Amino acid sequence: MTLTPLRLRKAVLPVAGLGTRVLPGTKTTPKELLNVVDRPILSYIVEEAREAGIEHIVFVTGRSKGAIEDYFDHQVELEAQLEAKGKTELLDQLLAELPQAGEMSFTRQMQPKGLGHAVWCARDIIGREPFAVMLPDVIVDGRPGALKQLVQAYEETGGNVIGVEAVPDSETHKYGIVDPISRNGRRVSMKGMVEKPAQGTSPSNLSISGRYILQPEIFDLLATQERGAGNEIQLTDAMARLMGEQAFTAIEYEGVTHDCGDKIGLLRANVALALKRPDLGAAAREAIAALL
Ligand code: UTP
């Protein structure tokens, strides 16, 4: 008898990093609230989480990230002004994005000790159930969204599921890379993962790109996880340990990944998503063509 995997209800969005790659823009504005076209990066991520059926989002925040909590609350004066000016479409758009009462929790990582440590900070709010981790500076332009594609696989495989994308062989040394055993379409069973393999030694070109479904046992391993690459507590290192005990499946999701934590990635996301917008695409194309 096959057991149905526990339903995925919660997601952790770690937003406590310093965003040094896009300074000085992130000196006073959280990286996750930088705009892509006309919405914060985070707005795209929350939309993807909701589409995947996530009912509760846990933000792991840090100092000077208070604006994130404010973004997901009423802005009473602004709402009144929009109403008074008859800008109802804009007002409806703002209201539609607000959470239901109790849908979001905020906890603090008091020092940015690394992604693994940030995820561990959410342990009590998540409890003992499977959960998603979504890197909130990575937008995936996919239909359905990347997390939903992972959930569809998870409902069949259970265990731990990791989103991956193929990168050029010349780029594998920049990423966490999956060590595959076999492949069935977009589903890859794996035996390990390597963080930033030296050029020419990479076991594949599948990079771990910022969407995960993990079992709660990862918290037990994160509790004792030593610092790794960059002197940070790495989620990849704890996952590699958990792989000895639990099944991991990599899913090469369909969609285009934009790393908005990087200057060129952020620029590319703005251009790509503006070009695809029915209301802006033609004007964006004209403006870009005039520059080239
Ligand atoms: P990054 O390494 O891309 O973010 O982590 P960063 O540290 O903010 O970026 P740079 O390298 O200084 O430019 C991916 C995500 O994990 C969060 C970040 O906020 C980001 O969204 N993170 C990272 C934490 O929440 N805590 C940490 O200690 C590290």
PDB file of C-alpha atoms and ligand atoms in Angstrom:
ATOM      1  CA  MET A   1       0.000   0.000   0.000  1.00  0.00           C
ATOM      2  CA  THR A   2       1.382   3.429  -0.962  1.00  0.00           C
ATOM      3  CA  LEU A   3       0.885   6.136   1.648  1.00  0.00           C
ATOM      4  CA  THR A   4      -0.360   9.509   0.393  1.00  0.00           C
ATOM      5  CA  PRO A   5       2.237  12.176   1.239  1.00  0.00           C
ATOM      6  CA  LEU A   6       1.147  14.756   3.822  1.00  0.00           C
ATOM      7  CA  ARG A   7      -0.351  17.802   2.133  1.00  0.00           C
ATOM      8  CA  LEU A   8       1.968  20.764   1.702  1.00  0.00           C
ATOM      9  CA  ARG A   9       0.472  23.798   3.483  1.00  0.00           C
ATOM     10  CA  LYS A  10       3.315  26.057   4.554  1.00  0.00           C
ATOM     11  CA  ALA A  11       6.201  27.879   2.911  1.00  0.00           C
ATOM     12  CA  VAL A  12       9.276  29.583   4.350  1.00  0.00           C
ATOM     13  CA  LEU A  13      10.490  32.726   2.589  1.00  0.00           C
ATOM     14  CA  PRO A  14      13.891  33.763   3.990  1.00  0.00           C
ATOM     15  CA  VAL A  15      14.261  37.527   3.536  1.00  0.00           C
ATOM     16  CA  ALA A  16      16.974  38.335   6.082  1.00  0.00           C
ATOM     17  CA  GLY A  17      19.978  38.550   3.725  1.00  0.00           C
ATOM     18  CA  LEU A  18      21.917  41.777   3.180  1.00  0.00           C
ATOM     19  CA  GLY A  19      21.520  41.947  -0.600  1.00  0.00           C
ATOM     20  CA  THR A  20      25.097  43.161  -1.057  1.00  0.00           C
ATOM     21  CA  ARG A  21      25.133  42.358  -4.772  1.00  0.00           C
ATOM     22  CA  VAL A  22      22.571  45.058  -5.488  1.00  0.00           C
ATOM     23  CA  LEU A  23      23.813  47.747  -3.092  1.00  0.00           C
ATOM     24  CA  PRO A  24      23.338  50.658  -2.654  1.00  0.00           C
ATOM     25  CA  GLY A  25      19.719  50.064  -3.741  1.00  0.00           C
ATOM     26  CA  THR A  26      19.318  47.694  -0.804  1.00  0.00           C
ATOM     27  CA  LYS A  27      20.787  50.044   1.811  1.00  0.00           C
ATOM     28  CA  THR A  28      17.332  51.100   3.025  1.00  0.00           C
ATOM     29  CA  THR A  29      14.994  49.026   0.806  1.00  0.00           C
ATOM     30  CA  PRO A  30      14.850  45.244   1.267  1.00  0.00           C
ATOM     31  CA  LYS A  31      16.078  43.499  -1.887  1.00  0.00           C
ATOM     32  CA  GLU A  32      12.844  41.501  -1.983  1.00  0.00           C
ATOM     33  CA  LEU A  33      10.854  44.740  -2.369  1.00  0.00           C
ATOM     34  CA  LEU A  34      12.771  46.015  -5.396  1.00  0.00           C
ATOM     35  CA  ASN A  35      10.393  46.406  -8.322  1.00  0.00           C
ATOM     36  CA  VAL A  36      10.270  44.160 -11.346  1.00  0.00           C
ATOM     37  CA  VAL A  37       8.205  46.180 -13.852  1.00  0.00           C
ATOM     38  CA  ASP A  38       5.637  47.554 -11.369  1.00  0.00           C
ATOM     39  CA  ARG A  39       5.520  45.025  -8.506  1.00  0.00           C
ATOM     40  CA  PRO A  40       8.038  44.028  -5.841  1.00  0.00           C
ATOM     41  CA  ILE A  41       9.933  40.798  -6.531  1.00  0.00           C
ATOM     42  CA  LEU A  42       8.242  39.355  -3.447  1.00  0.00           C
ATOM     43  CA  SER A  43       4.797  39.906  -4.917  1.00  0.00           C
ATOM     44  CA  TYR A  44       5.607  37.422  -7.716  1.00  0.00           C
ATOM     45  CA  ILE A  45       6.829  34.854  -5.170  1.00  0.00           C
ATOM     46  CA  VAL A  46       3.746  35.125  -2.942  1.00  0.00           C
ATOM     47  CA  GLU A  47       1.540  34.722  -6.027  1.00  0.00           C
ATOM     48  CA  GLU A  48       3.455  31.551  -6.964  1.00  0.00           C
ATOM     49  CA  ALA A  49       3.071  30.202  -3.399  1.00  0.00           C
ATOM     50  CA  ARG A  50      -0.689  30.778  -3.377  1.00  0.00           C
ATOM     51  CA  GLU A  51      -1.098  29.185  -6.804  1.00  0.00           C
ATOM     52  CA  ALA A  52       0.651  26.075  -5.399  1.00  0.00           C
ATOM     53  CA  GLY A  53      -1.910  25.828  -2.582  1.00  0.00           C
ATOM     54  CA  ILE A  54       0.233  27.302   0.202  1.00  0.00           C
ATOM     55  CA  GLU A  55      -1.984  28.438   3.076  1.00  0.00           C
ATOM     56  CA  HIS A  56       0.598  29.892   5.433  1.00  0.00           C
ATOM     57  CA  ILE A  57       3.746  31.857   4.614  1.00  0.00           C
ATOM     58  CA  VAL A  58       6.532  32.262   7.157  1.00  0.00           C
ATOM     59  CA  PHE A  59       8.843  35.194   6.480  1.00  0.00           C
ATOM     60  CA  VAL A  60      12.234  35.014   8.150  1.00  0.00           C
ATOM     61  CA  THR A  61      13.122  38.691   8.342  1.00  0.00           C
ATOM     62  CA  GLY A  62      15.963  40.698   9.823  1.00  0.00           C
ATOM     63  CA  ARG A  63      16.860  44.240  10.781  1.00  0.00           C
ATOM     64  CA  SER A  64      15.704  46.965   8.354  1.00  0.00           C
ATOM     65  CA  LYS A  65      13.222  44.585   6.699  1.00  0.00           C
ATOM     66  CA  GLY A  66      10.152  46.046   8.415  1.00  0.00           C
ATOM     67  CA  ALA A  67       8.827  47.361   5.095  1.00  0.00           C
ATOM     68  CA  ILE A  68       8.074  43.765   4.076  1.00  0.00           C
ATOM     69  CA  GLU A  69       5.578  43.373   6.917  1.00  0.00           C
ATOM     70  CA  ASP A  70       4.032  46.752   6.009  1.00  0.00           C
ATOM     71  CA  TYR A  71       3.739  45.753   2.347  1.00  0.00           C
ATOM     72  CA  PHE A  72       1.331  42.968   3.302  1.00  0.00           C
ATOM     73  CA  ASP A  73      -0.942  45.227   5.383  1.00  0.00           C
ATOM     74  CA  HIS A  74      -3.448  48.004   4.671  1.00  0.00           C
ATOM     75  CA  GLN A  75      -2.037  51.421   3.782  1.00  0.00           C
ATOM     76  CA  VAL A  76      -5.084  53.281   5.013  1.00  0.00           C
ATOM     77  CA  GLU A  77      -4.230  56.771   3.720  1.00  0.00           C
ATOM     78  CA  LEU A  78      -3.234  55.525   0.289  1.00  0.00           C
ATOM     79  CA  GLU A  79      -6.361  53.394   0.004  1.00  0.00           C
ATOM     80  CA  ALA A  80      -8.561  56.370   0.964  1.00  0.00           C
ATOM     81  CA  GLN A  81      -6.803  58.592  -1.606  1.00  0.00           C
ATOM     82  CA  LEU A  82      -7.226  56.031  -4.378  1.00  0.00           C
ATOM     83  CA  GLU A  83     -10.883  55.661  -3.486  1.00  0.00           C
ATOM     84  CA  ALA A  84     -11.413  59.443  -3.447  1.00  0.00           C
ATOM     85  CA  LYS A  85      -9.753  59.775  -6.857  1.00  0.00           C
ATOM     86  CA  GLY A  86     -11.836  56.941  -8.311  1.00  0.00           C
ATOM     87  CA  LYS A  87      -8.769  54.805  -9.019  1.00  0.00           C
ATOM     88  CA  THR A  88     -10.711  51.694  -8.138  1.00  0.00           C
ATOM     89  CA  GLU A  89      -8.852  49.282 -10.414  1.00  0.00           C
ATOM     90  CA  LEU A  90      -5.559  50.101  -8.717  1.00  0.00           C
ATOM     91  CA  LEU A  91      -7.189  49.923  -5.296  1.00  0.00           C
ATOM     92  CA  ASP A  92      -8.702  46.503  -6.063  1.00  0.00           C
ATOM     93  CA  GLN A  93      -5.284  45.286  -7.210  1.00  0.00           C
ATOM     94  CA  LEU A  94      -3.712  46.347  -3.893  1.00  0.00           C
ATOM     95  CA  LEU A  95      -6.497  44.812  -1.809  1.00  0.00           C
ATOM     96  CA  ALA A  96      -6.441  41.517  -3.722  1.00  0.00           C
ATOM     97  CA  GLU A  97      -2.833  40.937  -2.680  1.00  0.00           C
ATOM     98  CA  LEU A  98      -3.438  41.333   1.060  1.00  0.00           C
ATOM     99  CA  PRO A  99      -3.295  38.152   3.134  1.00  0.00           C
ATOM    100  CA  GLN A 100      -6.214  36.630   4.969  1.00  0.00           C
ATOM    101  CA  ALA A 101      -5.957  37.243   8.714  1.00  0.00           C
ATOM    102  CA  GLY A 102      -3.355  34.826  10.105  1.00  0.00           C
ATOM    103  CA  GLU A 103      -2.063  33.705   6.698  1.00  0.00           C
ATOM    104  CA  MET A 104       1.409  35.148   7.296  1.00  0.00           C
ATOM    105  CA  SER A 105       3.894  34.865  10.164  1.00  0.00           C
ATOM    106  CA  PHE A 106       7.070  36.838  10.677  1.00  0.00           C
ATOM    107  CA  THR A 107      10.066  35.660  12.645  1.00  0.00           C
ATOM    108  CA  ARG A 108      13.551  37.119  12.885  1.00  0.00           C
ATOM    109  CA  GLN A 109      16.978  35.856  12.021  1.00  0.00           C
ATOM    110  CA  MET A 110      18.973  38.200  14.201  1.00  0.00           C
ATOM    111  CA  GLN A 111      22.223  37.666  12.292  1.00  0.00           C
ATOM    112  CA  PRO A 112      22.448  36.615   8.628  1.00  0.00           C
ATOM    113  CA  LYS A 113      24.310  33.368   9.272  1.00  0.00           C
ATOM    114  CA  GLY A 114      23.238  31.763   6.019  1.00  0.00           C
ATOM    115  CA  LEU A 115      20.225  30.284   4.241  1.00  0.00           C
ATOM    116  CA  GLY A 116      20.258  27.084   6.327  1.00  0.00           C
ATOM    117  CA  HIS A 117      20.194  29.077   9.544  1.00  0.00           C
ATOM    118  CA  ALA A 118      17.375  31.286   8.201  1.00  0.00           C
ATOM    119  CA  VAL A 119      15.248  28.208   7.422  1.00  0.00           C
ATOM    120  CA  TRP A 120      15.976  26.767  10.878  1.00  0.00           C
ATOM    121  CA  CYS A 121      14.590  29.983  12.453  1.00  0.00           C
ATOM    122  CA  ALA A 122      11.139  28.931  11.146  1.00  0.00           C
ATOM    123  CA  ARG A 123      11.168  25.506  12.836  1.00  0.00           C
ATOM    124  CA  ASP A 124       8.600  26.208  15.567  1.00  0.00           C
ATOM    125  CA  ILE A 125       6.155  27.912  13.226  1.00  0.00           C
ATOM    126  CA  ILE A 126       6.373  25.078  10.699  1.00  0.00           C
ATOM    127  CA  GLY A 127       6.210  22.247  13.255  1.00  0.00           C
ATOM    128  CA  ARG A 128       6.519  18.617  12.168  1.00  0.00           C
ATOM    129  CA  GLU A 129       5.114  18.712   8.656  1.00  0.00           C
ATOM    130  CA  PRO A 130       6.536  19.051   5.132  1.00  0.00           C
ATOM    131  CA  PHE A 131       7.092  22.610   3.974  1.00  0.00           C
ATOM    132  CA  ALA A 132       8.317  24.581   0.979  1.00  0.00           C
ATOM    133  CA  VAL A 133      11.281  26.924   0.875  1.00  0.00           C
ATOM    134  CA  MET A 134      11.164  29.620  -1.802  1.00  0.00           C
ATOM    135  CA  LEU A 135      14.080  31.949  -2.418  1.00  0.00           C
ATOM    136  CA  PRO A 136      12.347  35.300  -2.558  1.00  0.00           C
ATOM    137  CA  ASP A 137      14.849  36.874  -4.945  1.00  0.00           C
ATOM    138  CA  VAL A 138      14.329  34.246  -7.653  1.00  0.00           C
ATOM    139  CA  ILE A 139      11.359  34.762  -9.983  1.00  0.00           C
ATOM    140  CA  VAL A 140      10.416  31.768 -12.106  1.00  0.00           C
ATOM    141  CA  ASP A 141       8.270  32.654 -15.094  1.00  0.00           C
ATOM    142  CA  GLY A 142       6.443  29.354 -15.574  1.00  0.00           C
ATOM    143  CA  ARG A 143       2.888  28.106 -16.288  1.00  0.00           C
ATOM    144  CA  PRO A 144       1.964  26.657 -13.881  1.00  0.00           C
ATOM    145  CA  GLY A 145       4.414  28.215 -11.456  1.00  0.00           C
ATOM    146  CA  ALA A 146       7.531  26.315 -10.424  1.00  0.00           C
ATOM    147  CA  LEU A 147       6.278  25.462  -6.924  1.00  0.00           C
ATOM    148  CA  LYS A 148       3.032  24.060  -8.292  1.00  0.00           C
ATOM    149  CA  GLN A 149       5.058  21.854 -10.646  1.00  0.00           C
ATOM    150  CA  LEU A 150       7.065  20.620  -7.643  1.00  0.00           C
ATOM    151  CA  VAL A 151       3.864  19.964  -5.676  1.00  0.00           C
ATOM    152  CA  GLN A 152       2.448  17.905  -8.565  1.00  0.00           C
ATOM    153  CA  ALA A 153       5.569  15.708  -8.445  1.00  0.00           C
ATOM    154  CA  TYR A 154       5.592  15.580  -4.622  1.00  0.00           C
ATOM    155  CA  GLU A 155       2.016  14.274  -4.567  1.00  0.00           C
ATOM    156  CA  GLU A 156       3.342  11.191  -6.400  1.00  0.00           C
ATOM    157  CA  THR A 157       6.834  10.822  -4.936  1.00  0.00           C
ATOM    158  CA  GLY A 158       6.534  12.177  -1.369  1.00  0.00           C
ATOM    159  CA  GLY A 159       9.878  12.787   0.355  1.00  0.00           C
ATOM    160  CA  ASN A 160      11.960  15.803  -0.555  1.00  0.00           C
ATOM    161  CA  VAL A 161      11.660  17.543  -3.926  1.00  0.00           C
ATOM    162  CA  ILE A 162      14.096  20.109  -5.290  1.00  0.00           C
ATOM    163  CA  GLY A 163      13.570  22.447  -8.243  1.00  0.00           C
ATOM    164  CA  VAL A 164      16.453  22.500 -10.714  1.00  0.00           C
ATOM    165  CA  GLU A 165      17.232  24.223 -13.989  1.00  0.00           C
ATOM    166  CA  ALA A 166      19.792  23.352 -16.645  1.00  0.00           C
ATOM    167  CA  VAL A 167      22.672  25.845 -16.835  1.00  0.00           C
ATOM    168  CA  PRO A 168      25.497  25.983 -19.421  1.00  0.00           C
ATOM    169  CA  ASP A 169      28.421  23.647 -18.566  1.00  0.00           C
ATOM    170  CA  SER A 170      30.678  26.700 -18.288  1.00  0.00           C
ATOM    171  CA  GLU A 171      28.515  28.059 -15.422  1.00  0.00           C
ATOM    172  CA  THR A 172      28.140  25.009 -13.167  1.00  0.00           C
ATOM    173  CA  HIS A 173      30.961  26.152 -10.836  1.00  0.00           C
ATOM    174  CA  LYS A 174      28.719  29.023  -9.634  1.00  0.00           C
ATOM    175  CA  TYR A 175      25.850  26.864  -8.313  1.00  0.00           C
ATOM    176  CA  GLY A 176      24.754  23.969  -6.144  1.00  0.00           C
ATOM    177  CA  ILE A 177      24.629  21.048  -8.608  1.00  0.00           C
ATOM    178  CA  VAL A 178      22.688  17.795  -8.467  1.00  0.00           C
ATOM    179  CA  ASP A 179      24.457  14.439  -8.785  1.00  0.00           C
ATOM    180  CA  PRO A 180      21.876  12.368 -10.716  1.00  0.00           C
ATOM    181  CA  ILE A 181      21.274   8.604 -10.824  1.00  0.00           C
ATOM    182  CA  SER A 182      18.613   8.363 -13.498  1.00  0.00           C
ATOM    183  CA  ARG A 183      16.087  10.481 -15.299  1.00  0.00           C
ATOM    184  CA  ASN A 184      12.427  10.047 -16.242  1.00  0.00           C
ATOM    185  CA  GLY A 185      11.316  13.065 -18.288  1.00  0.00           C
ATOM    186  CA  ARG A 186      11.666  16.102 -16.039  1.00  0.00           C
ATOM    187  CA  ARG A 187      12.039  13.944 -12.922  1.00  0.00           C
ATOM    188  CA  VAL A 188      15.587  13.104 -11.830  1.00  0.00           C
ATOM    189  CA  SER A 189      16.438  10.724  -9.002  1.00  0.00           C
ATOM    190  CA  MET A 190      19.633  11.794  -7.309  1.00  0.00           C
ATOM    191  CA  LYS A 191      22.394  10.472  -5.087  1.00  0.00           C
ATOM    192  CA  GLY A 192      24.011  13.689  -3.991  1.00  0.00           C
ATOM    193  CA  MET A 193      24.635  17.366  -4.546  1.00  0.00           C
ATOM    194  CA  VAL A 194      27.786  19.414  -4.782  1.00  0.00           C
ATOM    195  CA  GLU A 195      28.127  23.076  -3.900  1.00  0.00           C
ATOM    196  CA  LYS A 196      30.014  25.007  -6.595  1.00  0.00           C
ATOM    197  CA  PRO A 197      32.016  22.143  -8.186  1.00  0.00           C
ATOM    198  CA  ALA A 198      35.406  23.048  -9.700  1.00  0.00           C
ATOM    199  CA  GLN A 199      35.208  23.527 -13.482  1.00  0.00           C
ATOM    200  CA  GLY A 200      35.269  20.226 -15.353  1.00  0.00           C
ATOM    201  CA  THR A 201      34.228  18.162 -12.290  1.00  0.00           C
ATOM    202  CA  SER A 202      30.478  18.845 -12.230  1.00  0.00           C
ATOM    203  CA  PRO A 203      28.327  15.678 -12.048  1.00  0.00           C
ATOM    204  CA  SER A 204      25.594  17.336 -14.181  1.00  0.00           C
ATOM    205  CA  ASN A 205      24.451  20.742 -15.382  1.00  0.00           C
ATOM    206  CA  LEU A 206      21.341  20.795 -13.161  1.00  0.00           C
ATOM    207  CA  SER A 207      21.557  23.670 -10.713  1.00  0.00           C
ATOM    208  CA  ILE A 208      19.498  23.966  -7.523  1.00  0.00           C
ATOM    209  CA  SER A 209      17.614  27.146  -8.211  1.00  0.00           C
ATOM    210  CA  GLY A 210      15.536  28.205  -5.209  1.00  0.00           C
ATOM    211  CA  ARG A 211      12.409  26.060  -4.841  1.00  0.00           C
ATOM    212  CA  TYR A 212      12.318  23.151  -2.386  1.00  0.00           C
ATOM    213  CA  ILE A 213       9.835  20.864  -0.658  1.00  0.00           C
ATOM    214  CA  LEU A 214      11.449  19.496   2.486  1.00  0.00           C
ATOM    215  CA  GLN A 215      10.566  17.134   5.297  1.00  0.00           C
ATOM    216  CA  PRO A 216      10.736  18.484   8.875  1.00  0.00           C
ATOM    217  CA  GLU A 217      13.698  16.229   9.773  1.00  0.00           C
ATOM    218  CA  ILE A 218      15.850  18.851   7.986  1.00  0.00           C
ATOM    219  CA  PHE A 219      15.388  21.049  11.084  1.00  0.00           C
ATOM    220  CA  ASP A 220      17.103  18.424  13.280  1.00  0.00           C
ATOM    221  CA  LEU A 221      20.105  18.452  10.955  1.00  0.00           C
ATOM    222  CA  LEU A 222      20.171  22.245  10.634  1.00  0.00           C
ATOM    223  CA  ALA A 223      20.313  22.497  14.436  1.00  0.00           C
ATOM    224  CA  THR A 224      23.808  20.990  14.369  1.00  0.00           C
ATOM    225  CA  GLN A 225      24.925  22.110  10.931  1.00  0.00           C
ATOM    226  CA  GLU A 226      28.449  23.544  10.887  1.00  0.00           C
ATOM    227  CA  ARG A 227      29.281  26.582   8.796  1.00  0.00           C
ATOM    228  CA  GLY A 228      30.252  25.716   5.205  1.00  0.00           C
ATOM    229  CA  ALA A 229      30.893  27.661   1.981  1.00  0.00           C
ATOM    230  CA  GLY A 230      31.200  31.418   2.576  1.00  0.00           C
ATOM    231  CA  ASN A 231      31.392  30.686   6.331  1.00  0.00           C
ATOM    232  CA  GLU A 232      27.576  30.396   6.275  1.00  0.00           C
ATOM    233  CA  ILE A 233      25.243  27.649   7.532  1.00  0.00           C
ATOM    234  CA  GLN A 234      24.228  26.148   4.194  1.00  0.00           C
ATOM    235  CA  LEU A 235      20.881  24.501   3.455  1.00  0.00           C
ATOM    236  CA  THR A 236      22.608  22.402   0.772  1.00  0.00           C
ATOM    237  CA  ASP A 237      24.942  20.831   3.368  1.00  0.00           C
ATOM    238  CA  ALA A 238      22.020  19.797   5.604  1.00  0.00           C
ATOM    239  CA  MET A 239      20.105  18.422   2.591  1.00  0.00           C
ATOM    240  CA  ALA A 240      23.154  16.373   1.587  1.00  0.00           C
ATOM    241  CA  ARG A 241      23.120  14.796   5.086  1.00  0.00           C
ATOM    242  CA  LEU A 242      19.368  14.151   4.959  1.00  0.00           C
ATOM    243  CA  MET A 243      19.838  12.423   1.617  1.00  0.00           C
ATOM    244  CA  GLY A 244      21.450   9.532   3.484  1.00  0.00           C
ATOM    245  CA  GLU A 245      18.114   8.891   5.231  1.00  0.00           C
ATOM    246  CA  GLN A 246      15.337  10.110   2.940  1.00  0.00           C
ATOM    247  CA  ALA A 247      14.429  10.159  -0.749  1.00  0.00           C
ATOM    248  CA  PHE A 248      15.190  13.255  -2.803  1.00  0.00           C
ATOM    249  CA  THR A 249      13.826  13.927  -6.285  1.00  0.00           C
ATOM    250  CA  ALA A 250      14.939  16.776  -8.527  1.00  0.00           C
ATOM    251  CA  ILE A 251      12.391  18.344 -10.865  1.00  0.00           C
ATOM    252  CA  GLU A 252      13.555  20.275 -13.883  1.00  0.00           C
ATOM    253  CA  TYR A 253      10.577  22.611 -13.918  1.00  0.00           C
ATOM    254  CA  GLU A 254       9.352  24.329 -17.085  1.00  0.00           C
ATOM    255  CA  GLY A 255       9.893  28.082 -17.008  1.00  0.00           C
ATOM    256  CA  VAL A 256      12.491  30.812 -17.144  1.00  0.00           C
ATOM    257  CA  THR A 257      14.427  31.551 -13.942  1.00  0.00           C
ATOM    258  CA  HIS A 258      15.450  35.113 -13.112  1.00  0.00           C
ATOM    259  CA  ASP A 259      17.939  35.633 -10.265  1.00  0.00           C
ATOM    260  CA  CYS A 260      16.874  39.096  -9.177  1.00  0.00           C
ATOM    261  CA  GLY A 261      19.529  39.259  -6.445  1.00  0.00           C
ATOM    262  CA  ASP A 262      22.093  40.068  -9.108  1.00  0.00           C
ATOM    263  CA  LYS A 263      22.316  43.317 -11.149  1.00  0.00           C
ATOM    264  CA  ILE A 264      22.061  41.727 -14.584  1.00  0.00           C
ATOM    265  CA  GLY A 265      19.470  39.174 -13.428  1.00  0.00           C
ATOM    266  CA  LEU A 266      17.289  41.983 -12.076  1.00  0.00           C
ATOM    267  CA  LEU A 267      17.629  43.963 -15.292  1.00  0.00           C
ATOM    268  CA  ARG A 268      16.856  40.874 -17.389  1.00  0.00           C
ATOM    269  CA  ALA A 269      13.752  40.110 -15.312  1.00  0.00           C
ATOM    270  CA  ASN A 270      12.467  43.652 -15.828  1.00  0.00           C
ATOM    271  CA  VAL A 271      13.007  43.488 -19.579  1.00  0.00           C
ATOM    272  CA  ALA A 272      11.654  39.954 -20.030  1.00  0.00           C
ATOM    273  CA  LEU A 273       8.523  40.452 -17.946  1.00  0.00           C
ATOM    274  CA  ALA A 274       7.772  43.917 -19.397  1.00  0.00           C
ATOM    275  CA  LEU A 275       8.009  42.484 -22.931  1.00  0.00           C
ATOM    276  CA  LYS A 276       5.454  39.801 -22.011  1.00  0.00           C
ATOM    277  CA  ARG A 277       2.903  42.213 -20.518  1.00  0.00           C
ATOM    278  CA  PRO A 278      -0.117  42.764 -22.780  1.00  0.00           C
ATOM    279  CA  ASP A 279      -0.422  46.389 -21.604  1.00  0.00           C
ATOM    280  CA  LEU A 280       3.291  47.267 -21.848  1.00  0.00           C
ATOM    281  CA  GLY A 281       4.944  44.828 -24.267  1.00  0.00           C
ATOM    282  CA  ALA A 282       4.747  46.933 -27.438  1.00  0.00           C
ATOM    283  CA  ALA A 283       5.932  50.142 -25.750  1.00  0.00           C
ATOM    284  CA  ALA A 284       8.734  48.236 -23.966  1.00  0.00           C
ATOM    285  CA  ARG A 285       9.901  46.709 -27.256  1.00  0.00           C
ATOM    286  CA  GLU A 286       9.968  50.145 -28.901  1.00  0.00           C
ATOM    287  CA  ALA A 287      11.879  51.719 -25.997  1.00  0.00           C
ATOM    288  CA  ILE A 288      14.458  48.903 -25.933  1.00  0.00           C
ATOM    289  CA  ALA A 289      14.883  48.931 -29.734  1.00  0.00           C
ATOM    290  CA  ALA A 290      15.541  52.678 -29.624  1.00  0.00           C
ATOM    291  CA  LEU A 291      18.350  52.099 -27.134  1.00  0.00           C
ATOM    292  CA  LEU A 292      20.091  49.331 -29.093  1.00  0.00           C
TER     293      LEU A 292
HETATM  294  P1  UTP B   1      21.371  35.264  -1.115  1.00  0.00           P
HETATM  295  O1  UTP B   1      22.739  34.842  -0.775  1.00  0.00           O
HETATM  296  O2  UTP B   1      20.986  35.364  -2.548  1.00  0.00           O
HETATM  297  O3  UTP B   1      21.012  36.656  -0.467  1.00  0.00           O
HETATM  298  O4  UTP B   1      20.344  34.357  -0.340  1.00  0.00           O
HETATM  299  P2  UTP B   1      21.871  37.764   0.202  1.00  0.00           P
HETATM  300  O5  UTP B   1      22.797  37.226   1.220  1.00  0.00           O
HETATM  301  O6  UTP B   1      20.883  38.799   0.643  1.00  0.00           O
HETATM  302  O7  UTP B   1      22.632  38.332  -1.087  1.00  0.00           O
HETATM  303  P3  UTP B   1      24.063  38.941  -1.352  1.00  0.00           P
HETATM  304  O8  UTP B   1      24.899  37.762  -1.750  1.00  0.00           O
HETATM  305  O9  UTP B   1      24.533  39.659  -0.123  1.00  0.00           O
HETATM  306  O10 UTP B   1      23.827  39.876  -2.498  1.00  0.00           O
HETATM  307  C1  UTP B   1      19.112  33.924  -0.883  1.00  0.00           C
HETATM  308  C2  UTP B   1      17.955  34.337   0.012  1.00  0.00           C
HETATM  309  O11 UTP B   1      18.176  33.896   1.351  1.00  0.00           O
HETATM  310  C3  UTP B   1      18.016  34.956   2.264  1.00  0.00           C
HETATM  311  C4  UTP B   1      18.214  36.243   1.453  1.00  0.00           C
HETATM  312  O12 UTP B   1      17.412  37.302   1.992  1.00  0.00           O
HETATM  313  C5  UTP B   1      17.781  35.852   0.055  1.00  0.00           C
HETATM  314  O13 UTP B   1      16.429  36.172  -0.196  1.00  0.00           O
HETATM  315  N1  UTP B   1      19.002  34.835   3.353  1.00  0.00           N
HETATM  316  C6  UTP B   1      20.316  34.619   3.072  1.00  0.00           C
HETATM  317  C7  UTP B   1      18.571  34.954   4.659  1.00  0.00           C
HETATM  318  O14 UTP B   1      17.366  35.140   4.929  1.00  0.00           O
HETATM  319  N2  UTP B   1      19.478  34.834   5.670  1.00  0.00           N
HETATM  320  C8  UTP B   1      20.797  34.630   5.420  1.00  0.00           C
HETATM  321  O15 UTP B   1      21.574  34.537   6.395  1.00  0.00           O
HETATM  322  C9  UTP B   1      21.219  34.508   4.087  1.00  0.00           C
END
